[in-house]
Coordinates of C-alpha atoms in Angstrom, one line a residue:
M483 CA -20.5 -10.4 -33.5
Q484 CA -22.2 -7.5 -31.8
E485 CA -20.0 -4.5 -31.0
E486 CA -19.7 -3.4 -27.4
A487 CA -21.8 -0.2 -26.8
P488 CA -19.6 2.8 -25.9
R489 CA -19.6 3.8 -22.3
T490 CA -21.3 7.0 -21.3
P491 CA -18.5 9.6 -20.8
R492 CA -18.2 10.8 -17.3
S493 CA -16.2 13.6 -15.8
R494 CA -12.7 12.9 -14.5
R495 CA -12.3 13.0 -10.7
S496 CA -9.5 15.6 -11.2
E497 CA -11.8 18.0 -13.0
G498 CA -12.3 21.1 -10.9
A499 CA -9.1 20.7 -9.1
R500 CA -7.6 23.8 -7.6
P501 CA -5.5 25.6 -10.2
D502 CA -3.4 27.6 -7.8
L503 CA -1.4 26.7 -4.7
R504 CA -3.3 25.2 -1.8
P505 CA -3.4 27.5 1.2
Q506 CA -1.0 26.1 3.7
L507 CA -2.0 25.4 7.3
P508 CA 0.2 26.1 10.3
W509 CA 2.2 23.2 11.7
D510 CA 2.3 23.6 15.4
Y511 CA 4.8 20.8 16.3
A512 CA 8.5 20.5 16.3
D513 CA 8.6 17.8 13.6
M514 CA 6.3 15.7 11.4
R515 CA 6.5 11.9 11.3
V516 CA 5.3 10.0 8.2
L517 CA 4.9 6.2 7.8
S518 CA 4.9 4.8 4.3
I519 CA 4.0 1.2 3.5
D520 CA 4.6 -0.5 0.2
G521 CA 2.3 -2.8 -1.7
G522 CA 3.2 -6.4 -1.9
G523 CA 0.2 -8.8 -1.6
I524 CA 0.6 -11.4 1.1
R525 CA 4.1 -10.1 1.6
G526 CA 2.4 -7.4 3.6
I527 CA 3.2 -9.8 6.5
L528 CA 6.6 -8.2 6.6
P529 CA 5.6 -4.5 7.4
A530 CA 2.9 -5.7 9.7
A531 CA 5.4 -7.9 11.5
V532 CA 7.9 -5.1 11.7
L533 CA 5.3 -2.8 13.2
A534 CA 4.1 -5.5 15.6
E535 CA 7.7 -6.0 16.8
C536 CA 8.1 -2.3 17.3
E537 CA 4.9 -2.2 19.4
E538 CA 6.3 -4.9 21.5
R539 CA 9.7 -3.2 22.1
F540 CA 9.1 0.5 21.9
C541 CA 5.4 1.5 22.2
R542 CA 4.7 0.9 25.9
G543 CA 1.2 -0.5 25.3
R544 CA 0.2 1.9 22.6
C545 CA -0.6 1.1 19.0
A546 CA 2.0 1.8 16.3
G547 CA -0.2 4.1 14.3
E548 CA -0.5 6.6 17.2
F549 CA 3.2 7.6 16.6
F550 CA 2.7 9.1 13.1
D551 CA 1.1 12.2 11.7
Y552 CA 0.7 10.8 8.2
I553 CA 0.3 7.2 7.0
A554 CA 0.6 6.4 3.3
G555 CA -0.1 2.9 2.1
T556 CA -0.6 1.2 -1.3
S557 CA -2.5 -2.0 -1.9
T558 CA -1.7 -4.3 1.0
G559 CA 0.1 -1.3 2.6
G560 CA -3.2 0.6 2.2
I561 CA -5.1 -2.0 4.2
I562 CA -2.5 -1.8 7.0
A563 CA -2.6 2.0 6.9
L564 CA -6.4 2.0 7.2
G565 CA -6.2 -0.3 10.2
L566 CA -3.5 1.7 11.9
S567 CA -5.6 4.9 11.4
I568 CA -8.4 3.7 13.6
G569 CA -6.1 2.4 16.4
L570 CA -5.9 -1.2 15.4
P571 CA -2.7 -2.7 16.9
A572 CA -0.2 -3.9 14.4
R573 CA -0.1 -7.3 16.2
E574 CA -3.8 -7.7 15.4
I575 CA -3.3 -6.7 11.7
L576 CA -0.5 -9.2 11.5
A577 CA -2.8 -11.9 13.0
I578 CA -5.3 -11.2 10.2
Y579 CA -2.7 -11.9 7.6
M580 CA -1.4 -15.0 9.3
E581 CA -4.8 -16.5 10.1
N582 CA -6.6 -15.6 6.8
G583 CA -4.0 -15.5 4.1
A584 CA -4.6 -19.0 2.9
E585 CA -8.3 -18.3 2.5
I586 CA -7.7 -15.1 0.5
F587 CA -5.0 -16.7 -1.6
P588 CA -5.9 -20.4 -1.8
P589 CA -2.7 -22.4 -2.4
R590 CA -2.4 -24.6 -5.4
R591 CA -2.1 -28.3 -5.1
Q592 CA 1.5 -29.3 -4.8
Y593 CA 2.7 -32.2 -7.0
R594 CA 5.8 -34.2 -6.2
N595 CA 6.3 -35.3 -9.8
R596 CA 8.4 -32.8 -11.8
T597 CA 6.4 -33.3 -15.0
A598 CA 3.1 -32.7 -13.2
R599 CA 4.5 -29.5 -11.6
R600 CA 5.5 -28.2 -15.0
L601 CA 2.1 -29.1 -16.5
Q602 CA 0.4 -27.3 -13.7
A603 CA 2.6 -24.2 -14.1
A604 CA 1.9 -24.1 -17.8
W605 CA -1.9 -24.6 -17.2
H606 CA -2.0 -21.7 -14.7
F607 CA 0.0 -19.5 -16.9
L608 CA -2.3 -20.1 -19.9
R609 CA -5.4 -19.6 -17.7
N610 CA -4.0 -16.4 -16.3
L611 CA -3.5 -14.9 -19.7
N612 CA -7.2 -14.0 -19.9
Q613 CA -8.7 -14.5 -16.5
Y614 CA -8.0 -13.0 -13.1
R615 CA -6.6 -15.5 -10.5
Y616 CA -8.8 -15.1 -7.4
E617 CA -12.3 -14.2 -6.3
R618 CA -12.3 -11.3 -3.8
A619 CA -15.2 -12.5 -1.7
A620 CA -12.9 -13.8 1.1
L621 CA -10.9 -10.6 1.2
E622 CA -14.1 -8.5 1.3
R623 CA -15.5 -10.5 4.1
K624 CA -12.4 -10.0 6.2
L625 CA -12.3 -6.3 5.5
L626 CA -15.9 -5.9 6.5
A627 CA -15.2 -7.7 9.7
I628 CA -12.3 -5.3 10.4
F629 CA -13.8 -2.0 9.3
G630 CA -17.5 -2.5 9.4
D631 CA -19.3 0.6 8.3
R632 CA -16.5 3.0 9.1
L633 CA -15.8 5.8 6.7
L634 CA -12.5 7.2 5.6
G635 CA -13.6 10.3 7.6
H636 CA -13.4 8.2 10.8
A637 CA -9.6 7.9 10.5
E638 CA -7.5 9.6 13.2
R639 CA -4.3 9.7 11.2
R640 CA -3.9 11.6 7.9
L641 CA -4.1 9.1 5.2
V642 CA -2.9 9.0 1.5
I643 CA -4.0 5.9 -0.3
P644 CA -3.1 5.5 -4.1
S645 CA -5.4 3.8 -6.7
F646 CA -6.3 4.6 -10.3
D647 CA -9.6 4.4 -12.2
E648 CA -10.8 3.0 -15.5
Y649 CA -9.8 6.2 -17.4
N650 CA -6.2 5.5 -16.4
E651 CA -6.3 8.5 -14.1
V652 CA -4.3 8.3 -10.9
H653 CA -6.3 8.9 -7.7
L654 CA -5.3 9.5 -4.1
F655 CA -7.9 8.8 -1.4
K656 CA -7.2 11.4 1.3
T657 CA -8.6 12.0 4.8
P658 CA -10.2 15.5 5.4
H659 CA -7.1 17.0 7.0
H660 CA -7.3 20.1 4.7
G661 CA -10.4 22.2 3.9
D662 CA -9.9 21.4 0.2
Y663 CA -10.5 17.7 0.8
Q664 CA -14.3 17.5 0.8
R665 CA -15.2 14.3 -0.9
D666 CA -13.2 11.2 0.0
W667 CA -14.2 11.2 3.7
E668 CA -17.5 9.8 2.6
E669 CA -15.9 6.7 1.1
S670 CA -16.2 3.5 3.2
M671 CA -12.9 2.1 4.4
V672 CA -13.8 -1.2 2.9
D673 CA -14.3 0.5 -0.6
V674 CA -11.0 2.3 -0.2
A675 CA -9.2 -0.9 0.8
L676 CA -10.6 -2.8 -2.1
S677 CA -9.9 0.0 -4.6
T678 CA -6.2 0.2 -3.7
S679 CA -5.7 -3.6 -3.6
A680 CA -7.4 -4.7 -6.9
A681 CA -4.2 -6.1 -8.2
P682 CA -4.3 -6.7 -12.0
T683 CA -4.2 -10.5 -12.8
F684 CA -5.0 -11.4 -9.2
F685 CA -8.4 -9.7 -8.8
S686 CA -10.9 -8.0 -11.1
T687 CA -11.2 -4.2 -11.0
Y688 CA -13.3 -3.0 -8.1
K689 CA -16.5 -1.1 -8.8
N690 CA -16.6 1.8 -6.3
G691 CA -19.6 4.1 -7.0
D692 CA -19.8 4.9 -10.7
R693 CA -16.1 3.9 -11.4
H694 CA -13.9 0.9 -11.6
F695 CA -10.6 1.1 -9.7
A696 CA -7.4 -0.9 -9.9
D697 CA -4.3 -1.4 -7.6
G698 CA -2.4 1.8 -6.8
G699 CA 0.8 -0.3 -7.0
V700 CA 0.7 0.1 -10.8
W701 CA 2.0 3.7 -10.4
A702 CA 2.9 4.2 -6.7
N703 CA 3.8 0.8 -5.1
N704 CA 6.1 2.8 -2.8
P705 CA 3.8 5.7 -1.8
I706 CA 6.4 7.7 0.1
M707 CA 6.3 10.7 -2.3
T708 CA 2.4 10.9 -2.2
A709 CA 2.5 11.6 1.5
L710 CA 5.5 13.9 1.4
V711 CA 4.1 16.1 -1.4
D712 CA 0.8 16.3 0.3
A713 CA 2.4 17.3 3.6
M714 CA 4.5 20.0 1.9
A715 CA 1.5 21.3 0.0
C716 CA -0.9 21.4 3.0
Y717 CA 1.3 22.7 5.8
E718 CA 3.8 25.5 6.5
I719 CA 6.6 23.2 7.5
D720 CA 10.4 23.2 7.2
R721 CA 11.1 20.1 5.1
R722 CA 14.1 19.3 7.3
T723 CA 11.7 18.7 10.2
I724 CA 9.9 15.9 8.3
R725 CA 11.0 12.3 9.2
I726 CA 9.8 9.3 7.3
L727 CA 9.8 5.6 8.1
S728 CA 9.4 3.6 4.8
L729 CA 8.5 -0.1 5.1
G730 CA 8.9 -2.5 2.2
C731 CA 7.6 -5.9 1.4
V732 CA 10.9 -7.5 0.1
E733 CA 11.7 -6.5 -3.4
S734 CA 12.5 -9.0 -6.1
D735 CA 16.0 -9.3 -7.3
F736 CA 16.2 -8.4 -11.0
A737 CA 18.9 -8.4 -13.7
F738 CA 18.6 -8.5 -17.5
S739 CA 18.6 -12.0 -18.8
E740 CA 20.5 -13.0 -21.9
D741 CA 17.2 -13.5 -23.8
Q742 CA 15.9 -10.1 -22.7
M743 CA 19.1 -8.4 -24.0
T744 CA 19.3 -10.3 -27.3
K745 CA 15.8 -11.4 -28.2
G746 CA 13.3 -9.1 -26.5
G747 CA 9.6 -9.8 -27.0
I748 CA 6.6 -10.0 -24.6
W749 CA 7.5 -13.5 -23.4
H750 CA 11.0 -12.6 -22.2
W751 CA 9.8 -9.4 -20.6
K752 CA 6.6 -10.9 -19.0
E753 CA 7.9 -10.2 -15.5
I754 CA 8.7 -6.6 -16.2
I755 CA 6.0 -5.3 -13.8
S756 CA 8.1 -6.6 -10.8
S757 CA 11.1 -4.6 -12.1
A758 CA 8.9 -1.5 -12.7
M759 CA 7.6 -1.6 -9.1
R760 CA 11.2 -1.9 -7.8
L761 CA 12.4 1.0 -10.0
Q762 CA 9.5 3.2 -9.0
S763 CA 10.4 2.5 -5.4
Q764 CA 14.0 3.5 -5.9
N765 CA 13.0 6.7 -7.7
A766 CA 10.5 7.6 -5.0
L767 CA 13.0 7.0 -2.2
G768 CA 15.6 9.0 -4.1
Q769 CA 13.3 12.0 -4.5
A770 CA 12.2 11.9 -0.9
G771 CA 15.8 11.7 0.2
L772 CA 16.7 14.8 -1.9
L773 CA 13.8 16.8 -0.3
I774 CA 14.3 16.0 3.4
G775 CA 17.8 14.4 3.5
R776 CA 18.5 10.7 3.6
D777 CA 19.4 11.1 7.3
H778 CA 15.7 11.9 7.9
L779 CA 14.5 8.8 6.0
L780 CA 14.7 5.3 7.2
R781 CA 14.0 2.5 4.8
V782 CA 13.3 -0.9 6.3
D783 CA 13.0 -3.8 3.9
G784 CA 14.4 -7.3 3.4
E785 CA 17.3 -7.9 1.0
P786 CA 16.1 -8.7 -2.6
M787 CA 15.6 -12.4 -3.1
A788 CA 16.9 -14.3 -6.1
H789 CA 13.8 -16.6 -5.7
A790 CA 11.3 -14.1 -4.6
I791 CA 8.2 -14.9 -2.5
E792 CA 5.3 -14.5 -4.9
L793 CA 2.6 -11.9 -4.0
D794 CA 0.1 -14.8 -3.4
D795 CA 2.5 -17.4 -1.8
Y796 CA 1.0 -17.4 1.7
H797 CA 2.9 -20.4 3.0
R798 CA 6.4 -19.0 2.2
A799 CA 5.4 -15.6 3.4
A800 CA 4.0 -16.8 6.7
A801 CA 7.0 -19.1 7.2
E802 CA 9.8 -16.7 6.3
L803 CA 8.8 -13.1 6.8
P804 CA 8.1 -12.8 10.5
E805 CA 11.7 -13.9 11.2
I806 CA 13.1 -11.4 8.7
A807 CA 11.0 -8.7 10.4
E808 CA 12.6 -9.5 13.7
Q809 CA 16.1 -9.3 12.2
L810 CA 15.2 -5.9 10.6
V811 CA 14.1 -4.5 13.9
D812 CA 17.3 -5.7 15.5
Q813 CA 19.3 -4.1 12.7
H814 CA 17.6 -0.7 12.9
S815 CA 16.7 -0.7 16.6
D816 CA 18.1 2.6 17.6
R817 CA 16.5 4.6 14.7
L818 CA 13.2 2.8 15.0
A819 CA 13.0 3.5 18.7
D820 CA 13.3 7.2 17.9
F821 CA 10.2 7.1 15.7
F822 CA 8.2 5.6 18.5
A823 CA 9.4 7.9 21.3
E824 CA 6.4 10.1 21.5
P825 CA 2.7 9.6 20.4
R826 CA 1.1 12.2 18.0
P827 CA -2.3 13.8 18.4
P828 CA -5.1 12.9 16.0
F829 CA -5.5 15.4 13.2
I830 CA -8.2 18.0 13.2
A831 CA -10.8 17.1 10.6
F832 CA -12.3 19.8 8.4
N833 CA -15.2 17.6 7.1
G834 CA -16.9 14.3 8.0
P835 CA -17.9 12.6 11.3
R836 CA -14.8 13.9 13.2
R837 CA -15.2 17.5 12.0
M838 CA -14.3 19.9 14.8
P839 CA -16.5 23.0 15.4
N840 CA -15.2 26.0 13.5
A841 CA -12.6 23.8 11.7

């Protein structure tokens, strides 16, 4: 058997990063508002529906994205963030999920016979051991229809979009809201969306330029800290003036099983990635709360489900999540209304197609 030829070494994207503190820019507003959107596959219907409901109740005809200075989004949250950054209404983003989800995640044939269902589940499990589950052609077509040839530099909201590359190096795609950010603005929005949403086991890695990227949810499924750290590094701002709205995609309920505690092994821990994503989210929320105060952080998410909606279960997501979103907006109505009280100006771009003279 012929050995695979070694890949030509390439420089890491982090090489040449600034070794000292970034020069902070003045912040000329009374406060800063940050929107953070978790990853979650087709369960992205939930944050999209929450934002669409907020538009209906609080935004007075404006788009939800116009009320935030920063938007961070991972995977499906990254796609929503990109849409919001160019003024796409949340209700239109929700419609994209509701109308195209079944094409992006084709449903399996449903068998009534219990034995047939078990055989089908076993077959899909064995197949997924060494193959990704879906082709990304349908997703790519929809993203091209949404974003066309827009670049990250066309965004009007500061964006932080997590991914990671083939050398296991984390990467944040950022808009040119600081003079140090000179490269990412040239990335197409479609490439950024596909890079952050290349979920392992669901889709193959995404080749973007000379590198392959995979889903940012592996390390920052809740991207709240990526935006907060960037804001505090880039701007002279009192951290108590930062307010964050964090939107989840319904976490899975998780508790150690008897087999996990007594036997261990890969089989019994095969669902550990879901637990890891939930724990990362809890940690990120705790860190953000310590930095700005929990009273300046609103987390909006459904209660963990014992029988969670799978990341690719379009039919359950479409049937259940819009109603949960409406209930969540009812529950948090007063605090949500405050986030949408006043629109924010687009950021001043230091590079790219929106670059301001003398910026």
